[in-house]
Short mmCIF file of C-alpha atoms and ligand atoms in Angstrom, two decimals:
data_model
loop_
_atom_site.label_atom_id
_atom_site.label_comp_id
_atom_site.label_asym_id
_atom_site.label_seq_id
_atom_site.Cartn_x
_atom_site.Cartn_y
_atom_site.Cartn_z
CA MET M 1 8.88 32.63 -9.79
CA LYS M 2 7.13 31.33 -12.73
CA ILE M 3 7.91 28.05 -13.08
CA LEU M 4 7.85 25.30 -15.84
CA VAL M 5 6.55 21.86 -15.98
CA ILE M 6 7.56 19.67 -19.44
CA GLY M 7 5.02 16.57 -19.81
CA GLY M 8 1.20 16.23 -18.97
CA GLY M 9 0.56 13.16 -18.00
CA GLY M 10 -0.77 12.57 -13.77
CA ARG M 11 3.01 12.61 -12.38
CA GLU M 12 3.03 15.96 -13.73
CA HIS M 13 -0.95 17.46 -12.46
CA ALA M 14 0.92 15.49 -9.05
CA ILE M 15 3.22 17.93 -9.48
CA VAL M 16 1.90 20.40 -10.03
CA LYS M 17 -0.62 20.06 -7.08
CA LYS M 18 2.59 20.62 -4.55
CA LEU M 19 4.44 22.85 -5.90
CA LYS M 20 1.19 25.66 -5.59
CA GLN M 21 2.16 24.54 -1.72
CA SER M 22 5.09 25.46 -1.52
CA LYS M 23 5.67 29.24 0.90
CA THR M 24 7.19 30.47 -2.15
CA GLN M 25 4.56 32.02 -4.73
CA THR M 26 5.04 31.14 -7.49
CA GLU M 27 2.75 31.12 -11.12
CA ILE M 28 2.84 27.44 -12.46
CA PHE M 29 3.35 26.74 -16.99
CA VAL M 30 2.43 23.38 -18.91
CA ALA M 31 3.80 22.54 -21.52
CA PRO M 32 1.77 20.46 -23.23
CA SER M 33 -0.73 20.28 -20.05
CA ASN M 34 -4.06 18.13 -20.06
CA ALA M 35 -7.49 18.96 -18.90
CA GLY M 36 -7.17 19.17 -14.70
CA ILE M 37 -3.94 20.96 -15.28
CA ASN M 38 -5.50 23.75 -17.31
CA GLU M 39 -7.53 24.79 -13.87
CA GLU M 40 -5.02 25.03 -12.09
CA ALA M 41 -1.89 26.25 -14.52
CA THR M 42 -0.78 27.60 -17.70
CA SER M 43 -1.58 25.41 -20.34
CA VAL M 44 1.11 25.61 -23.17
CA ASN M 45 1.04 24.90 -26.82
CA ILE M 46 4.39 22.96 -26.64
CA GLY M 47 5.25 19.21 -26.99
CA ALA M 48 7.19 17.98 -24.43
CA THR M 49 10.34 17.46 -26.34
CA ASP M 50 10.56 19.83 -28.72
CA ILE M 51 14.15 21.35 -26.67
CA ASP M 52 14.05 24.51 -29.09
CA GLY M 53 10.28 25.32 -28.82
CA VAL M 54 10.74 25.11 -24.58
CA VAL M 55 14.10 26.74 -24.30
CA ASN M 56 12.82 29.50 -26.62
CA TYR M 57 9.40 29.83 -24.51
CA SER M 58 11.35 30.02 -21.27
CA ARG M 59 13.40 32.56 -22.72
CA GLU M 60 11.09 34.38 -24.60
CA ASN M 61 9.04 34.08 -20.79
CA ASN M 62 10.88 34.96 -18.16
CA ILE M 63 10.83 31.04 -16.88
CA ASP M 64 12.64 31.12 -13.90
CA LEU M 65 13.27 27.63 -12.58
CA VAL M 66 11.77 24.21 -15.93
CA VAL M 67 11.45 20.97 -14.58
CA VAL M 68 11.93 18.89 -16.91
CA THR M 69 9.83 15.35 -15.93
CA PRO M 70 10.10 12.07 -19.46
CA ASP M 71 12.63 10.37 -19.58
CA ASP M 72 12.32 11.31 -23.23
CA PRO M 73 13.46 14.90 -23.41
CA LEU M 74 15.96 13.91 -20.34
CA VAL M 75 17.68 12.01 -22.29
CA LEU M 76 17.80 13.63 -25.27
CA GLY M 77 19.60 16.70 -22.97
CA MET M 78 16.67 19.25 -22.01
CA VAL M 79 18.35 20.22 -19.75
CA ASP M 80 21.56 20.71 -21.00
CA ALA M 81 20.54 23.35 -24.12
CA LEU M 82 18.56 25.00 -20.32
CA GLU M 83 21.14 25.41 -18.75
CA ASN M 84 23.32 26.13 -21.99
CA ALA M 85 20.95 28.87 -22.35
CA GLY M 86 20.77 30.10 -18.73
CA ILE M 87 17.52 29.11 -18.19
CA ARG M 88 17.29 26.69 -14.52
CA ALA M 89 16.88 23.42 -14.63
CA TYR M 90 15.93 20.80 -12.07
CA GLY M 91 16.18 17.45 -13.60
CA PRO M 92 19.77 14.91 -15.22
CA ASN M 93 21.87 16.95 -17.27
CA LYS M 94 22.32 14.11 -20.35
CA ALA M 95 24.81 12.28 -19.68
CA ALA M 96 23.20 11.37 -16.22
CA ALA M 97 20.19 10.45 -17.75
CA ILE M 98 21.58 7.95 -19.89
CA ILE M 99 21.89 5.43 -16.24
CA GLU M 100 17.82 5.38 -17.55
CA GLY M 101 18.38 5.86 -21.66
CA SER M 102 20.33 2.90 -21.70
CA LYS M 103 19.84 0.01 -20.32
CA ILE M 104 23.37 -1.57 -20.94
CA PHE M 105 24.90 1.32 -19.79
CA ALA M 106 23.14 0.64 -16.36
CA LYS M 107 24.32 -2.78 -16.37
CA ASP M 108 27.36 -2.71 -16.92
CA LEU M 109 28.11 0.39 -13.60
CA MET M 110 26.25 -2.13 -11.55
CA LYS M 111 28.76 -4.85 -12.43
CA LYS M 112 31.53 -2.76 -12.31
CA TYR M 113 30.42 -0.63 -9.80
CA ASN M 114 29.60 -4.56 -7.19
CA ILE M 115 25.94 -3.08 -6.69
CA PRO M 116 23.37 -6.34 -6.93
CA THR M 117 21.43 -6.67 -9.73
CA ALA M 118 19.95 -10.12 -11.77
CA GLY M 119 23.29 -11.30 -13.73
CA TYR M 120 22.46 -10.75 -18.04
CA ALA M 121 24.24 -10.42 -20.77
CA SER M 122 24.20 -7.69 -23.64
CA PHE M 123 23.94 -8.27 -27.23
CA ASN M 124 24.16 -6.34 -30.82
CA ASN M 125 23.97 -9.19 -32.92
CA HIS M 126 20.84 -10.83 -33.35
CA ASP M 127 22.37 -14.86 -33.56
CA GLU M 128 24.94 -14.11 -30.53
CA ALA M 129 21.98 -13.70 -28.52
CA ALA M 130 20.27 -16.44 -29.82
CA ASP M 131 22.99 -18.31 -29.22
CA TYR M 132 22.96 -17.10 -26.03
CA ILE M 133 19.02 -17.64 -25.59
CA LYS M 134 19.38 -21.56 -27.00
CA CYS M 135 22.57 -22.93 -23.96
CA HIS M 136 20.39 -21.20 -21.71
CA THR M 137 18.48 -23.23 -19.06
CA LYS M 138 16.84 -21.63 -17.00
CA PHE M 139 13.52 -20.33 -17.91
CA PRO M 140 11.83 -17.32 -16.98
CA ILE M 141 14.66 -14.69 -18.91
CA VAL M 142 14.38 -11.93 -19.32
CA ILE M 143 14.62 -9.60 -22.51
CA LYS M 144 15.16 -5.55 -22.36
CA ALA M 145 15.59 -3.69 -25.68
CA ASP M 146 18.34 -1.92 -24.77
CA GLY M 147 16.75 2.14 -24.74
CA LEU M 148 13.21 3.41 -24.07
CA ALA M 149 10.75 2.41 -25.28
CA LEU M 150 7.16 3.35 -23.00
CA GLY M 151 7.87 0.92 -20.34
CA LYS M 152 7.47 -1.68 -22.99
CA GLY M 153 10.82 -2.62 -24.10
CA VAL M 154 10.46 -4.78 -20.74
CA ILE M 155 9.42 -8.53 -21.67
CA ILE M 156 9.38 -12.17 -19.38
CA ALA M 157 9.70 -15.10 -21.75
CA ASN M 158 8.43 -18.80 -19.72
CA SER M 159 10.78 -20.97 -22.51
CA LYS M 160 13.32 -20.79 -25.10
CA GLY M 161 11.27 -20.87 -27.39
CA ASP M 162 8.64 -18.06 -26.67
CA ALA M 163 12.47 -16.38 -25.37
CA LEU M 164 14.02 -16.42 -29.49
CA VAL M 165 9.83 -15.81 -30.74
CA ALA M 166 10.32 -12.18 -28.43
CA LEU M 167 14.82 -11.33 -29.63
CA LYS M 168 13.16 -11.50 -33.15
CA ASP M 169 10.72 -9.26 -32.90
CA MET M 170 12.93 -6.86 -30.93
CA MET M 171 16.16 -7.66 -32.86
CA LEU M 172 14.60 -8.20 -36.24
CA LYS M 173 11.61 -6.96 -36.36
CA ASN M 174 12.47 -4.14 -34.64
CA ALA M 175 8.85 -4.44 -32.65
CA PHE M 176 10.82 -1.53 -30.45
CA GLY M 177 11.92 0.91 -33.35
CA GLU M 178 16.32 2.07 -32.57
CA SER M 179 16.20 1.18 -28.92
CA GLY M 180 15.07 -3.18 -29.65
CA GLN M 181 18.92 -2.86 -32.15
CA GLN M 182 20.41 -3.99 -28.79
CA VAL M 183 19.29 -5.69 -25.80
CA VAL M 184 20.07 -7.21 -22.07
CA ILE M 185 19.53 -11.27 -21.36
CA GLU M 186 19.35 -10.76 -18.27
CA ASP M 187 17.87 -13.25 -15.10
CA PHE M 188 14.75 -13.71 -13.72
CA LEU M 189 14.09 -12.42 -9.41
CA THR M 190 11.73 -13.60 -7.97
CA GLY M 191 10.25 -11.67 -4.93
CA VAL M 192 8.48 -8.47 -4.39
CA GLU M 193 8.89 -4.76 -5.69
CA VAL M 194 9.93 -1.32 -4.77
CA SER M 195 9.72 1.64 -6.46
CA VAL M 196 11.47 4.22 -4.49
CA LEU M 197 12.23 7.50 -5.83
CA ALA M 198 15.04 9.99 -4.28
CA PHE M 199 16.04 13.49 -5.01
CA THR M 200 19.42 13.66 -5.13
CA ASP M 201 22.09 16.57 -5.89
CA GLY M 202 24.80 14.50 -6.27
CA LYS M 203 26.06 15.33 -3.47
CA THR M 204 24.05 13.37 -0.37
CA ILE M 205 20.17 11.73 -1.17
CA LYS M 206 17.31 11.68 0.14
CA PRO M 207 14.58 8.92 -0.38
CA MET M 208 11.05 9.63 -0.22
CA VAL M 209 8.48 6.82 1.10
CA SER M 210 8.41 3.42 -0.56
CA SER M 211 5.97 2.36 -2.92
CA MET M 212 3.98 -0.53 -4.58
CA ASP M 213 3.30 -0.21 -8.27
CA HIS M 214 1.15 -2.89 -10.10
CA LYS M 215 2.16 -2.88 -13.91
CA ARG M 216 -0.43 -4.98 -15.22
CA ALA M 217 -3.40 -4.49 -16.99
CA PHE M 218 -6.17 -6.70 -15.40
CA ASP M 219 -7.20 -8.03 -11.37
CA GLY M 220 -4.00 -10.59 -9.64
CA ASP M 221 -1.12 -8.76 -12.04
CA LYS M 222 -2.82 -10.90 -15.25
CA GLY M 223 -2.63 -9.14 -18.60
CA LEU M 224 0.19 -7.28 -20.05
CA ASN M 225 2.20 -4.49 -18.82
CA THR M 226 1.11 -1.16 -18.66
CA GLY M 227 2.69 1.95 -17.04
CA GLY M 228 1.45 1.95 -14.12
CA MET M 229 -2.13 0.48 -13.09
CA GLY M 230 -2.45 1.58 -9.05
CA VAL M 231 0.77 2.04 -5.74
CA VAL M 232 0.05 2.15 -2.74
CA ALA M 233 2.68 3.65 -0.28
CA PRO M 234 4.41 2.76 1.73
CA ASN M 235 5.55 -0.21 0.53
CA PRO M 236 5.51 -3.12 3.62
CA CYS M 237 8.46 -5.29 2.03
CA TYR M 238 10.41 -1.69 2.53
CA THR M 239 11.53 -2.68 6.26
CA GLU M 240 13.41 -1.14 8.61
CA GLU M 241 16.44 -3.54 8.08
CA VAL M 242 15.89 -3.22 3.60
CA GLU M 243 15.90 -0.03 3.62
CA ARG M 244 19.40 0.54 5.32
CA LYS M 245 20.38 -2.20 2.64
CA ALA M 246 19.70 -0.25 -0.19
CA MET M 247 20.75 2.70 0.41
CA GLU M 248 24.37 0.63 2.03
CA ARG M 249 24.49 -1.43 -0.97
CA ILE M 250 22.64 0.52 -3.41
CA PHE M 251 21.41 4.67 -3.10
CA TRP M 252 24.86 5.99 -1.95
CA PRO M 253 26.97 2.98 -4.10
CA THR M 254 24.85 4.92 -7.42
CA LEU M 255 25.11 7.50 -6.12
CA HIS M 256 29.41 7.02 -6.39
CA ALA M 257 29.27 5.61 -8.97
CA MET M 258 28.00 8.66 -11.22
CA ASN M 259 29.83 10.75 -9.45
CA ASN M 260 33.18 8.71 -10.66
CA GLU M 261 32.42 7.95 -14.26
CA GLY M 262 32.05 12.09 -14.53
CA ARG M 263 27.53 11.49 -15.39
CA LYS M 264 26.33 14.14 -12.14
CA PHE M 265 22.98 12.81 -10.73
CA LYS M 266 21.07 15.82 -10.08
CA GLY M 267 17.12 14.99 -9.78
CA THR M 268 15.15 12.62 -9.19
CA LEU M 269 16.70 8.74 -9.31
CA TYR M 270 14.09 6.29 -8.89
CA PHE M 271 15.19 2.62 -7.89
CA GLY M 272 12.94 0.01 -9.18
CA LEU M 273 14.27 -2.52 -6.46
CA MET M 274 13.21 -6.90 -5.93
CA ILE M 275 13.51 -7.98 -3.16
CA CYS M 276 14.69 -11.26 -2.45
CA ASP M 277 14.23 -13.06 0.76
CA GLY M 278 15.11 -9.06 2.67
CA GLU M 279 17.62 -8.74 0.36
CA PRO M 280 17.33 -6.16 -2.46
CA TYR M 281 17.94 -5.80 -6.15
CA VAL M 282 18.18 -3.14 -8.68
CA ILE M 283 15.75 -4.19 -11.25
CA GLU M 284 15.79 -1.09 -13.62
CA TYR M 285 16.56 2.98 -12.82
CA ASN M 286 14.66 5.66 -14.05
CA CYS M 287 16.27 9.50 -14.30
CA ARG M 288 13.07 11.30 -12.96
CA PHE M 289 9.78 10.59 -10.81
CA GLY M 290 7.82 7.35 -11.49
CA ASP M 291 4.52 7.74 -12.71
CA PRO M 292 2.11 6.94 -10.57
CA GLU M 293 4.66 6.56 -8.04
CA THR M 294 4.68 10.39 -7.69
CA GLN M 295 0.56 10.72 -7.45
CA VAL M 296 1.55 8.07 -3.79
CA CYS M 297 4.54 9.94 -2.92
CA LEU M 298 4.62 14.04 -3.54
CA PRO M 299 1.09 13.75 -1.34
CA LEU M 300 2.86 12.15 1.65
CA LEU M 301 5.74 14.38 1.26
CA GLU M 302 6.64 16.75 4.39
CA GLY M 303 8.14 19.59 2.81
CA ASP M 304 8.60 22.49 -0.04
CA LEU M 305 8.90 21.39 -3.34
CA VAL M 306 10.72 24.24 -4.20
CA ASP M 307 12.60 24.56 -1.77
CA ILE M 308 13.93 20.97 -3.18
CA PHE M 309 14.09 21.88 -6.47
CA LEU M 310 16.60 24.44 -6.61
CA SER M 311 18.03 23.13 -3.89
CA VAL M 312 18.44 20.51 -5.78
CA ILE M 313 19.95 23.00 -8.60
CA GLU M 314 22.49 24.36 -6.35
CA GLU M 315 23.94 21.85 -4.25
CA ARG M 316 22.72 22.51 -1.07
CA LEU M 317 20.11 19.56 -0.99
CA GLU M 318 22.03 19.12 2.46
CA GLU M 319 20.75 21.91 4.15
CA VAL M 320 16.96 21.06 3.00
CA PRO M 321 14.60 18.85 5.21
CA VAL M 322 12.74 16.06 3.62
CA HIS M 323 10.87 13.45 5.30
CA ASN M 324 7.21 10.91 5.32
CA LYS M 325 3.84 11.56 6.44
CA ASN M 326 3.24 9.12 8.81
CA ALA M 327 0.19 7.55 7.25
CA SER M 328 -0.46 6.14 3.65
CA SER M 329 -1.59 6.50 1.07
CA ALA M 330 -3.47 4.45 -2.82
CA CYS M 331 -3.59 5.42 -6.52
CA VAL M 332 -5.77 3.49 -8.58
CA ILE M 333 -6.14 4.47 -12.12
CA VAL M 334 -8.87 4.56 -14.52
CA ALA M 335 -7.93 3.52 -17.57
CA SER M 336 -9.79 3.37 -21.24
CA GLY M 337 -11.27 -0.31 -22.24
CA GLY M 338 -8.56 -2.05 -24.07
CA TYR M 339 -4.79 -0.20 -22.93
CA PRO M 340 -2.22 -0.80 -22.91
CA GLN M 341 -3.60 -2.04 -26.59
CA ASN M 342 -6.14 -0.25 -28.72
CA TYR M 343 -8.39 2.14 -27.14
CA GLU M 344 -10.53 4.88 -28.09
CA LYS M 345 -10.04 8.42 -26.98
CA GLY M 346 -13.09 11.32 -26.58
CA LYS M 347 -15.58 9.14 -23.87
CA GLU M 348 -16.71 12.54 -22.07
CA ILE M 349 -16.34 11.40 -18.23
CA THR M 350 -18.86 12.48 -15.78
CA GLY M 351 -18.64 12.76 -11.63
CA LEU M 352 -15.23 14.46 -12.04
CA ASN M 353 -16.87 17.29 -9.69
CA GLU M 354 -18.40 15.06 -6.42
CA VAL M 355 -15.34 13.95 -5.72
CA ASP M 356 -10.69 16.14 -4.52
CA GLY M 357 -8.24 14.06 -5.15
CA ILE M 358 -8.49 13.59 -8.73
CA ILE M 359 -5.11 13.71 -11.06
CA HIS M 360 -5.69 13.64 -14.46
CA ALA M 361 -3.36 11.46 -16.82
CA GLY M 362 -5.46 11.08 -20.45
CA THR M 363 -7.71 14.43 -20.30
CA ALA M 364 -8.69 17.21 -22.11
CA LEU M 365 -10.91 20.07 -22.40
CA VAL M 366 -13.00 19.50 -26.40
CA ASP M 367 -16.75 22.12 -26.84
CA GLY M 368 -16.32 22.75 -22.61
CA LYS M 369 -16.27 19.15 -22.26
CA ILE M 370 -13.47 16.77 -20.61
CA VAL M 371 -13.34 13.23 -22.22
CA THR M 372 -10.72 10.49 -22.18
CA ASN M 373 -7.96 11.42 -24.27
CA GLY M 374 -5.43 8.76 -23.68
CA GLY M 375 -4.92 5.10 -21.93
CA ARG M 376 -4.15 6.08 -18.55
CA VAL M 377 -7.35 8.59 -18.13
CA LEU M 378 -7.56 9.41 -14.79
CA GLY M 379 -5.39 8.89 -11.12
CA VAL M 380 -8.06 8.36 -8.39
CA THR M 381 -5.31 9.02 -5.14
CA ALA M 382 -6.46 9.73 -1.07
CA VAL M 383 -4.19 9.70 2.23
CA ALA M 384 -5.30 8.32 5.57
CA GLU M 385 -3.60 7.17 8.59
CA SER M 386 -3.72 2.82 7.94
CA LEU M 387 -2.86 1.81 3.91
CA GLN M 388 -6.65 0.32 4.03
CA GLY M 389 -8.64 3.95 4.55
CA ALA M 390 -6.87 4.53 1.95
CA ILE M 391 -7.95 2.29 -0.20
CA ASN M 392 -11.36 2.30 1.26
CA GLU M 393 -10.83 6.30 0.19
CA ALA M 394 -9.73 5.73 -3.46
CA TYR M 395 -11.90 3.56 -4.51
CA ASN M 396 -15.13 4.77 -2.96
CA LYS M 397 -14.47 7.46 -5.35
CA ILE M 398 -13.69 5.59 -7.98
CA THR M 399 -17.48 5.03 -8.27
CA LYS M 400 -19.01 8.67 -7.83
CA ILE M 401 -16.95 8.48 -11.95
CA ASN M 402 -17.50 6.83 -15.06
CA PHE M 403 -17.04 7.07 -18.74
CA GLU M 404 -17.80 4.91 -21.61
CA ASP M 405 -15.35 1.26 -21.45
CA MET M 406 -13.69 2.86 -18.02
CA HIS M 407 -11.15 0.31 -16.86
CA TYR M 408 -9.49 -0.45 -13.45
CA ARG M 409 -8.17 -2.68 -11.77
CA THR M 410 -10.43 -3.32 -8.55
CA ASP M 411 -7.50 -5.46 -6.64
CA ILE M 412 -4.11 -2.65 -6.06
CA GLY M 413 -2.91 -2.52 -2.96
CA LYS M 414 -4.89 -6.46 -2.04
CA LYS M 415 -0.89 -7.77 -1.74
CA ALA M 416 0.38 -5.25 0.02
CA LEU M 417 -2.38 -5.72 2.89
CA GLU M 418 -1.80 -9.75 2.69
CA ILE M 419 2.57 -8.67 3.84
CA LYS M 420 0.97 -6.10 6.35
CA GLU M 421 -1.22 -8.63 7.86
CA ALA M 422 1.26 -11.98 7.04
CA ASN M 423 3.99 -8.91 9.06
P1 LIG T 501 11.27 -2.47 -16.25
O1 LIG T 501 11.45 -2.02 -17.43
O2 LIG T 501 13.23 -2.76 -16.62
O3 LIG T 501 11.45 -2.21 -14.34
O4 LIG T 501 11.48 -3.82 -16.36
C1 LIG T 501 9.11 -4.58 -17.08
C2 LIG T 501 9.03 -5.45 -15.74
O5 LIG T 501 9.96 -6.89 -15.72
C3 LIG T 501 9.26 -5.18 -14.09
O6 LIG T 501 8.94 -4.37 -12.79
C4 LIG T 501 9.13 -6.12 -13.73
O7 LIG T 501 8.64 -6.92 -12.85
C5 LIG T 501 9.78 -7.09 -14.70
N1 LIG T 501 11.14 -7.55 -14.49
C6 LIG T 501 12.47 -6.78 -15.45
N2 LIG T 501 12.88 -7.44 -14.91
C7 LIG T 501 13.60 -7.92 -13.66
C8 LIG T 501 14.57 -9.10 -13.70
N3 LIG T 501 15.21 -8.78 -13.90
N4 LIG T 501 13.83 -10.22 -13.08
C9 LIG T 501 12.16 -10.32 -12.63
N5 LIG T 501 11.05 -9.85 -13.39
C10 LIG T 501 11.53 -8.55 -14.27
N1 LIG T 502 5.32 3.52 -13.39
C1 LIG T 502 6.33 3.51 -13.56
C2 LIG T 502 7.83 3.99 -13.69
O1 LIG T 502 7.09 5.24 -13.45
O2 LIG T 502 8.71 3.45 -15.06
#
C-alpha cells in the first residue's frame, strides 16, 4: 500500500514509525518531511498546505491512502479535495475540521449540546469586547483568537489592564492576523490538564492513552507558551472515574453533536481537558493528532495503524481493536535556544546515532550533516514499565545528544509523578 503522510514534524515521524509496524506492507511517502523521516520514508518536496500539489502527486504516483495530519490543510479542506479526486484520505473534512478552525464554533457547539466547558462570550468588535473586560471582576481571564494561530493565540491575562492590551494587540494590531479578528473571552479554569486523542468514524469513538503536555518553555511552568516541551503518558489525573465522566459527558456528546450539525467527524479528535475537582471540562478541541502527544501515545498503542485508519474511513472502527499497553511513555522536547521566540537554525546535531527512540521535528540534512531546522528540534522518547523509568530513560538519552544552544526542560513528568505519589 502506498501511503502519503502530510507534514514534516515530530508527530509525523511518530506516525511513520507506527505505520511501518503494520502487518500491511507499506511504501511510505512524506511531504514535506525532515532529516529523520528521510531515513525511513521517501521525502516529497510539497508544502503541507499545497492542496493541488498533494492531489496531483497522489494521482500521478498511485497513492492508496493520504494521511493528512496538520491543522491547516485539514481546515482548508485537503481531505475534501482528495476525496473529490477519488483518493482515499484519513482526516476530517473541512466541515468537521471547523471544530478546531473556529474557537467560536467549538464554544457555541458545547453550549448548544451542554458539553462542560468554561463560561465565555465571543466578539467581532474590539470596543464591545473591551467593554466586556472592563465590567469583568474575576481575573485571570482568557482571551483566544478565533482562528488557527500555531497554538499561540491564547492569552491568559492576570489583570484588566493586561487583558485590554492583549485584546488590542489581537483585534486592532493584528498580532495573529485574520485569526484574531474575532475572539473568545473565557473564564479561567483551575485544575490539571489532560490530553486525550481518540479515533472516531462518527459512529464509535476509541481513545488512545491519556497524556500530560508541558506547554511552557521553562521548568516550573515558567516562560512563554510553546507548541509543547514534553509529554508523559498515561496522565495520573485521568482516573477511571474521570474517564467514565469524560466518555459520558464529553466524547459521545461531541460525536453526536457533530453528526447532528451535519458535520460528521472522521479522524483523530483531540480533547484538551481541564480536570477541576474531579470534573472534566473541555479547554479545546483539535481536529488532529497532537504534537508532541502523538510521540507518547503511538508507542503505547496496541493496534495496527493502517487497519485503524482504513476502518475510520470506511466507518467500521467498531470492528477494529484499539488497546493501550499497560506501560508508560515519556517524550522530552529538545529545542533551539530562544524558542518560541527568535532562534538560529543550521546547528549541527551530534550523538544521534548513539541512541534510539529519537523523533525528529525541526531537522534537515545539509551537506551530509543533520542540522537544526526549527524551534522544536527533537523529541527524545522512551517507554518503560513505570513512569519514573520512562522519564529516567528519556533524560539519559539526552545526555548523548548535543548542539549549540540546545534547550530542554529538566522537569518533564515531575508533576505527574507527584500526583501519582499523592494518590
Ligand atoms: P488552547 O490553545 O485553547 O489549548 O489554550 C492553550 C493553553 O492555555 C491551554 O493548554 C491551557 O493551559 C490554557 N488555557 C486555555 N483556556 C483556558 C481556560 N479557560 N482556563 C485556564 N487555562 C486555559
Ligand atoms: N500539544 C498540543 C497540540 O498539539 O495542539
